CSV table of C-alpha atoms and ligand atoms in Angstrom, one decimal:
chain,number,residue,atom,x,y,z
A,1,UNK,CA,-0.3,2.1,6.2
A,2,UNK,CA,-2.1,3.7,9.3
A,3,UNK,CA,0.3,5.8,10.8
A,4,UNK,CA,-0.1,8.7,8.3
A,5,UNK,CA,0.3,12.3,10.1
A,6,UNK,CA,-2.5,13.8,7.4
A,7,UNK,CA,-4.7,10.9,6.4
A,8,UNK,CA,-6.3,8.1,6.6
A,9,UNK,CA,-5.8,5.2,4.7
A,10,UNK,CA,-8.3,2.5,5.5
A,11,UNK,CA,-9.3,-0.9,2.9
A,12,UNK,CA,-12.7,-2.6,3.9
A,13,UNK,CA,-13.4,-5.6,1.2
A,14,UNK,CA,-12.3,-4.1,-2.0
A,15,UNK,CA,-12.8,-0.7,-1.1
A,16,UNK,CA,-10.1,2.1,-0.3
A,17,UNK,CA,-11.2,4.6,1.7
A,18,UNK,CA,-8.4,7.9,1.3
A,19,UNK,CA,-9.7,10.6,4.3
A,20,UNK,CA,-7.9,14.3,3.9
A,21,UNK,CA,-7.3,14.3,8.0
A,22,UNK,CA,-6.6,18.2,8.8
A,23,UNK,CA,-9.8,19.5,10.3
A,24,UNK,CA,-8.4,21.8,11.6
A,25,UNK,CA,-7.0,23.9,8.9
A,26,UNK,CA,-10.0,22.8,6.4
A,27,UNK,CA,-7.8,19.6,5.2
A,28,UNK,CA,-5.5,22.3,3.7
A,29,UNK,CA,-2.9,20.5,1.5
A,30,UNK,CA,0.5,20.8,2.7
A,31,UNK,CA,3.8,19.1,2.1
A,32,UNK,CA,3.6,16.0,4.4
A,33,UNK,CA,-0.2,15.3,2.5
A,34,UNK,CA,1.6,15.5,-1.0
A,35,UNK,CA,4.0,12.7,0.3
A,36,UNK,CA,1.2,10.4,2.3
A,37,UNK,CA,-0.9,10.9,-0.6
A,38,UNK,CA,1.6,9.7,-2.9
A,39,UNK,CA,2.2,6.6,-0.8
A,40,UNK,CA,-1.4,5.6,-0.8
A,41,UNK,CA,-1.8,6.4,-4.4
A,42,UNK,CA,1.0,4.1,-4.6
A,43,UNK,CA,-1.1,1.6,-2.8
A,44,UNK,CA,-3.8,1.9,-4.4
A,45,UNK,CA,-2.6,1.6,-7.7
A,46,UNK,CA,-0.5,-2.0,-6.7
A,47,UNK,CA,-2.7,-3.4,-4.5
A,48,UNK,CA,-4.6,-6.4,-6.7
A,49,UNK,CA,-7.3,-6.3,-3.4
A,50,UNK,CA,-8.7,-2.4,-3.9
A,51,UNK,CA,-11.1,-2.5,-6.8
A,52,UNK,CA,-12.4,1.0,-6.1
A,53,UNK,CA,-10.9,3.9,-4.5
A,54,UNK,CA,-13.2,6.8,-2.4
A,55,UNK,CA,-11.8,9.9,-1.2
A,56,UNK,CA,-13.5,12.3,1.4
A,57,UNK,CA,-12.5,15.1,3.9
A,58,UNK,CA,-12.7,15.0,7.6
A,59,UNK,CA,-14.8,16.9,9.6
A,60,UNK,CA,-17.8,18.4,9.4
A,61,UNK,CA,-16.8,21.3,6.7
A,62,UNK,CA,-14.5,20.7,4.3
A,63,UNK,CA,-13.3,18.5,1.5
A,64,UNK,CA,-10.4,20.3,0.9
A,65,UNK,CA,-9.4,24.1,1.3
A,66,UNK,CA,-6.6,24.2,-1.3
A,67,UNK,CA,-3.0,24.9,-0.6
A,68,UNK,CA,-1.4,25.1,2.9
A,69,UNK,CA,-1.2,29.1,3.1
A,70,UNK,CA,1.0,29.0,6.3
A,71,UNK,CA,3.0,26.8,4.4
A,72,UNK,CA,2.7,29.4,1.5
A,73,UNK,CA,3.3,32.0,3.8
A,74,UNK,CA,6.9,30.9,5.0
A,75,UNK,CA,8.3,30.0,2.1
A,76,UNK,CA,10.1,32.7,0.1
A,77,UNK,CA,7.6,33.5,-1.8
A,78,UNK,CA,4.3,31.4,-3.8
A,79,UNK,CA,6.2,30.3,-6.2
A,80,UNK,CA,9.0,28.7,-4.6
A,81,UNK,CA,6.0,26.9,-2.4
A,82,UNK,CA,4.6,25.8,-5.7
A,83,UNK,CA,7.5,24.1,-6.9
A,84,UNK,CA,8.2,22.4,-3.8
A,85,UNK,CA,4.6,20.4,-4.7
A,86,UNK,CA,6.7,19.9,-7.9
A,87,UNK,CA,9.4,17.6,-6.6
A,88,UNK,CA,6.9,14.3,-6.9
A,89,UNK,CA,4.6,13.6,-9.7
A,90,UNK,CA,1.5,13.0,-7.5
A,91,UNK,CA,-1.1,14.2,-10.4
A,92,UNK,CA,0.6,12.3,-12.9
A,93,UNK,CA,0.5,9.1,-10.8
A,94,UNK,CA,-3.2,10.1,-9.3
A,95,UNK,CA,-4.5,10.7,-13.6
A,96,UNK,CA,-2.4,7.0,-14.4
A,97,UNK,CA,-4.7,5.1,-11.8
A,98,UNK,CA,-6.7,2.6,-14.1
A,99,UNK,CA,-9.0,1.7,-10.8
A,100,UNK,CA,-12.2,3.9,-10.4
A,101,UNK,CA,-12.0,6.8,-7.9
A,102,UNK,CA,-14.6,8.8,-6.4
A,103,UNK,CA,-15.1,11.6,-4.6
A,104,UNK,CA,-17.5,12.5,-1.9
A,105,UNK,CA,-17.3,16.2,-2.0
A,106,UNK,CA,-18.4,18.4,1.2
A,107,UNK,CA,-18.3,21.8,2.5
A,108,UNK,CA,-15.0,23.8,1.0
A,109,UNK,CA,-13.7,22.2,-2.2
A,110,UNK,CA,-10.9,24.8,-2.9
A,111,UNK,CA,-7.8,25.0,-5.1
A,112,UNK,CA,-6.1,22.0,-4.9
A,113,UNK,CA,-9.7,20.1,-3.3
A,114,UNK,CA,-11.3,20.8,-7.0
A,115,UNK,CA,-8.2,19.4,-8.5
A,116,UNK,CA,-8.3,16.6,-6.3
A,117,UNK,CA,-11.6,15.7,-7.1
A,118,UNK,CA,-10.9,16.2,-10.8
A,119,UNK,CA,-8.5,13.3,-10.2
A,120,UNK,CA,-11.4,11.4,-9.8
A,121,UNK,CA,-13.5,9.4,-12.2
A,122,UNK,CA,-17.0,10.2,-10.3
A,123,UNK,CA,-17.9,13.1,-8.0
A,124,UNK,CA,-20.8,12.9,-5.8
A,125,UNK,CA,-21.5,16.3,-3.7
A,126,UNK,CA,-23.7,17.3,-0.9
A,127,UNK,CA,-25.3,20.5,-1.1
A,128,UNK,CA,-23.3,22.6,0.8
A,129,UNK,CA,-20.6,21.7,-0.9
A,130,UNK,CA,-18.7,24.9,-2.6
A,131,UNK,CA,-15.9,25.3,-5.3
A,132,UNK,CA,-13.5,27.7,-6.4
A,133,UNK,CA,-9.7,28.0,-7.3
A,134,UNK,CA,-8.7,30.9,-6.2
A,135,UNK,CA,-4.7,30.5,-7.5
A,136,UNK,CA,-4.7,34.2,-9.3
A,137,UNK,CA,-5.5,35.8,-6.3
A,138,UNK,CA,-2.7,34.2,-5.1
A,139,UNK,CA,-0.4,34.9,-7.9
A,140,UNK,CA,0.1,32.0,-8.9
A,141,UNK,CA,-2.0,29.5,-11.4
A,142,UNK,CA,-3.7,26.1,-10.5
A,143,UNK,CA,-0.5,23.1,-10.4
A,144,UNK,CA,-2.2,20.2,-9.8
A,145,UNK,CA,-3.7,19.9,-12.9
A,146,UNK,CA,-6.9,22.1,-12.8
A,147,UNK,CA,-5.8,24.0,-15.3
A,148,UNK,CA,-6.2,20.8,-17.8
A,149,UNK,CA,-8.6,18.7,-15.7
A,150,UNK,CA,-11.1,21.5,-15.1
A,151,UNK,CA,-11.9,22.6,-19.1
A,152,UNK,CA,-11.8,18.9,-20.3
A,153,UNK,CA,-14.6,18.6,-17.4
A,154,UNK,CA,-16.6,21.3,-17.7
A,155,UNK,CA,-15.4,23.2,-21.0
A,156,UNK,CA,-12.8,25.8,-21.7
A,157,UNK,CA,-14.9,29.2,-21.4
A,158,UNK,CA,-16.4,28.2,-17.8
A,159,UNK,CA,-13.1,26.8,-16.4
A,160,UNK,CA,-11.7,30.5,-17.6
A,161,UNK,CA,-14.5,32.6,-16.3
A,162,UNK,CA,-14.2,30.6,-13.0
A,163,UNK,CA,-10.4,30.3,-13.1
A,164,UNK,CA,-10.2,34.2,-13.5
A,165,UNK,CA,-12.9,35.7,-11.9
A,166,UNK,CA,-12.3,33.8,-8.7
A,167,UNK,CA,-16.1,33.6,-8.2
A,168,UNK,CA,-17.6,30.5,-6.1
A,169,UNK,CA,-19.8,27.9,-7.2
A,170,UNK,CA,-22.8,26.3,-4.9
A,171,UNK,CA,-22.9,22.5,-5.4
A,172,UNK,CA,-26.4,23.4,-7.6
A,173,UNK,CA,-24.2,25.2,-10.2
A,174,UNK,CA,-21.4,22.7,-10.3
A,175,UNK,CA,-24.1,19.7,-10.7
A,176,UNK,CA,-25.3,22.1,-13.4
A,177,UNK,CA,-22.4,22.4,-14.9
A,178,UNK,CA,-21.3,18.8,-15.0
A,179,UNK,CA,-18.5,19.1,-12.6
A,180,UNK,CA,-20.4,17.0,-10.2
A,181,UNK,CA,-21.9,14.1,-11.3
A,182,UNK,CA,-25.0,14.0,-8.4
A,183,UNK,CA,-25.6,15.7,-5.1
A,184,UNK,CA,-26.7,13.7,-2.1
A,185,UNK,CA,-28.5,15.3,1.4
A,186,UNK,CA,-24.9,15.7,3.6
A,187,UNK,CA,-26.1,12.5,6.2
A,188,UNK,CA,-26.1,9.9,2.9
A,189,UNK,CA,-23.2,10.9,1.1
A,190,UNK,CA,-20.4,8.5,2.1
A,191,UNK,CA,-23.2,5.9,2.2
A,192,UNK,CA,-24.0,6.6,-1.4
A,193,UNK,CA,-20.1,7.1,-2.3
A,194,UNK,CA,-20.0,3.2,-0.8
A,195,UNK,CA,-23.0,1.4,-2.5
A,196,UNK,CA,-21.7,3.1,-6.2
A,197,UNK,CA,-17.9,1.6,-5.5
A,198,UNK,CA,-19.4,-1.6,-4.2
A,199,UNK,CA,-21.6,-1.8,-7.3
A,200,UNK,CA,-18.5,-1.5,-9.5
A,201,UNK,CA,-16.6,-3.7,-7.2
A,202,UNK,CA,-18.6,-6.4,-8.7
A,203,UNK,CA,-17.3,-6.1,-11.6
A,204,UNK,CA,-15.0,-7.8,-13.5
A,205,UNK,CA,-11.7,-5.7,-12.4
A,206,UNK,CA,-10.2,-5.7,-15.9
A,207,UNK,CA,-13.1,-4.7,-17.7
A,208,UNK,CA,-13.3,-1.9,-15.5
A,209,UNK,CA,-9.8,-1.0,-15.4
A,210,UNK,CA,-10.1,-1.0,-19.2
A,211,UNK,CA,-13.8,0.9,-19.8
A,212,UNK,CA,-12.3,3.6,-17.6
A,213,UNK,CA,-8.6,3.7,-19.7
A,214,UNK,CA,-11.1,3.6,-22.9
A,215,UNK,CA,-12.6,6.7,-21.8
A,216,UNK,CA,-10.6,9.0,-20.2
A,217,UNK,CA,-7.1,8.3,-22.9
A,218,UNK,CA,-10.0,8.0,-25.3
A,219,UNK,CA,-10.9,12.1,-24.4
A,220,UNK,CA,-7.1,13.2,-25.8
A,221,UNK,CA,-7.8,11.3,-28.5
A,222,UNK,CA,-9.8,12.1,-32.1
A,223,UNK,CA,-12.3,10.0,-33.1
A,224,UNK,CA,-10.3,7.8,-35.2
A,225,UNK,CA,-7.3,7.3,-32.9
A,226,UNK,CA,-10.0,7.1,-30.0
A,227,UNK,CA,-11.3,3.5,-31.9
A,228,UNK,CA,-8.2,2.5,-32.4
A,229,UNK,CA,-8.2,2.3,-28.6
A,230,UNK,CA,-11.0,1.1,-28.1
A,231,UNK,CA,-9.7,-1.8,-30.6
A,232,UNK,CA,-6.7,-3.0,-28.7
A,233,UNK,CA,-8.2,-2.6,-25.2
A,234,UNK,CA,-11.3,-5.2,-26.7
A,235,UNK,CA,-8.7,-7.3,-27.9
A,236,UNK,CA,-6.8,-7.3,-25.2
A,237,UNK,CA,-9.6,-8.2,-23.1
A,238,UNK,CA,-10.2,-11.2,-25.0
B,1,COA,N1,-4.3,26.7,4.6
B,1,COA,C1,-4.1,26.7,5.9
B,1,COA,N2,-5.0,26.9,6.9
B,1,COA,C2,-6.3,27.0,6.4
B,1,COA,C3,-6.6,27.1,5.1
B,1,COA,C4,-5.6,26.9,4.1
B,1,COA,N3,-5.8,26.9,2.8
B,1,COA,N4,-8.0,27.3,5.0
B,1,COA,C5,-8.4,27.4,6.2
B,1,COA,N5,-7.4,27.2,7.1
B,1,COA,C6,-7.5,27.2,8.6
B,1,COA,C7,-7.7,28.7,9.1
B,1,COA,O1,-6.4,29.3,9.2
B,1,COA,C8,-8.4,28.4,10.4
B,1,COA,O2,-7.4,28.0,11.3
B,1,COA,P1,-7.4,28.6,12.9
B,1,COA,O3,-8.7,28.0,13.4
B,1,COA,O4,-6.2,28.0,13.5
B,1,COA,O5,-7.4,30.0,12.7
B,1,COA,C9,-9.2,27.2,10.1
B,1,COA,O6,-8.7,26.6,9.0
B,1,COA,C10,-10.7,27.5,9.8
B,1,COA,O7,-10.7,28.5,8.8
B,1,COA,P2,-11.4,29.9,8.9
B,1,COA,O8,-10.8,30.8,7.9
B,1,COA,O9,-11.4,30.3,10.3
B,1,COA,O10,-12.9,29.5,8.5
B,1,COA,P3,-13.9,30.4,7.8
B,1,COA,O11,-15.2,29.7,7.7
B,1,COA,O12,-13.9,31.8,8.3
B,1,COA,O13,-13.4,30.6,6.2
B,1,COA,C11,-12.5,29.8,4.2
B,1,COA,C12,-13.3,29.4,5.4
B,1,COA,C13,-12.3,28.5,3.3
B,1,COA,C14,-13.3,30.8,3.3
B,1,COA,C15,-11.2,30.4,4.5
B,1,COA,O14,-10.5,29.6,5.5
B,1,COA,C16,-10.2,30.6,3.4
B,1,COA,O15,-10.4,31.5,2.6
B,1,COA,N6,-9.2,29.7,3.3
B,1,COA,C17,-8.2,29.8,2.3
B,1,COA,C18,-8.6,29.3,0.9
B,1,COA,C19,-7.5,29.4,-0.1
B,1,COA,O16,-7.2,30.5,-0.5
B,1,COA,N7,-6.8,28.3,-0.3
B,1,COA,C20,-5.6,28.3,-1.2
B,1,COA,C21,-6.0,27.8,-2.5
B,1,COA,S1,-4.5,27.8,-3.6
């Protein structure tokens, strides 16, 4: 599990720590991070000894920022690059993760960063942290899941204005707007990423596994379908 080309994979305790490892191109998402990602996803998801899983960029300035555009740029055109991301369900598998996830968001968050970090249960930011998804510009349309994660987080006429528009958001205005849960000064954000996973690494891992299924299946459902849920979960707790 170390010998990944575009991340790092490393498990202290019950932690998994996922690092997006392309400083040098702003931990742009390409092809060879889909499939490392999807193997660590994998393991995180199977591994009975990761309770909690944290995800963070490397380097000093960016989570993530978006799509690889030379990739984009020598492919036949956006939308054949898109579909190549196509070819394995990584968002379906990242959403279907019953552990906690967190994000320590810094610098660029762009494109598929945000939607990464919408994978997430919990996203802690630093203050020079800054999103945007700027797909249209691009001609093409957020693909890995922003365009359903983002409204259910933050509501339908802000995920269009910022979808559309293109405009940027400071990590002030995405606190505000409740697509980050906290922001922390820059030098304490991993630490503070750590002490909130080791906290619910505690935890029973069941109850977890199950408060977390309760409430995010529990946000497609109505209110009647969403106790229903919350029923068999309780009773299959006990
Ligand atoms: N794909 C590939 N490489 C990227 C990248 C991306 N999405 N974003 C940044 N890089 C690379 C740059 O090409 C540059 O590489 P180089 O040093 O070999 O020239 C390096 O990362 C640093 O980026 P740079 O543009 O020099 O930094 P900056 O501070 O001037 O600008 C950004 C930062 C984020 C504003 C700018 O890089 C940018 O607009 N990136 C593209 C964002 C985007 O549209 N993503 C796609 C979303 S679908």
């Amino acid at each position: 599990m170390s010998n990944f080309e575009t991340i790092i994979y490393e498990k202290k305790d019950s932690l998994a720590y996922v690092t997006l490892n392309r400083p040098h191109a702003l931990n742009a998402y390409n092809i060879k991070m889909r499939d490392e990602l999807y193997t660590v996803l994998g393991a995180i998801k199977d591994d009975p000894e990761v309770r909690v899983g944290i995800f963070q960029g490397a380097g000093g300035r960016a989570f993530c920022a978006g799509a690889d555009l030379a990739e984009f740029l020598t492919a036949p055109s956006p939308v054949v690059a898109r579909q190549a991301r196509w070819e394995r369900d990584i968002w379906g598998l990242f959403l279907n993760i019953t552990k906690p996830l967190i994000a320590a968001l810094h610098g660029y968050v762009l494109g598929s960063g945000i939607e990464i970090a919408l994978c997430c249960d919990i996203r802690l930011a630093s203050e020079d942290a800054q999103f945007g998804l700027p797909e249209p510009g691009l001609g093409i349309i957020p693909a890995a899941g922003g365009s359903q994660t983002l409204p259910r987080v933050i509501g339908g006429a802000k995920a269009l204005e910022i979808l559309l528009s293109g405009r940027w958001l400071g990590a002030e205005e995405a606190r505000n707007l409740k697509l980050v849960n906290r922001l922390v000064p820059r030098k304490e954000l991993m630490a503070e990423a750590e002490r909130l996973a080791q906290k619910i690494a505690q935890f029973d891992p069941v109850a977890v596994s199950r408060a977390k299924q309760a409430i995010i299946r529990g946000l497609d459902l109505n209110l009647r379908e969403g106790l229903e849920l919350e029923a068999r979960l309780v009773a299959s707790l006990l």
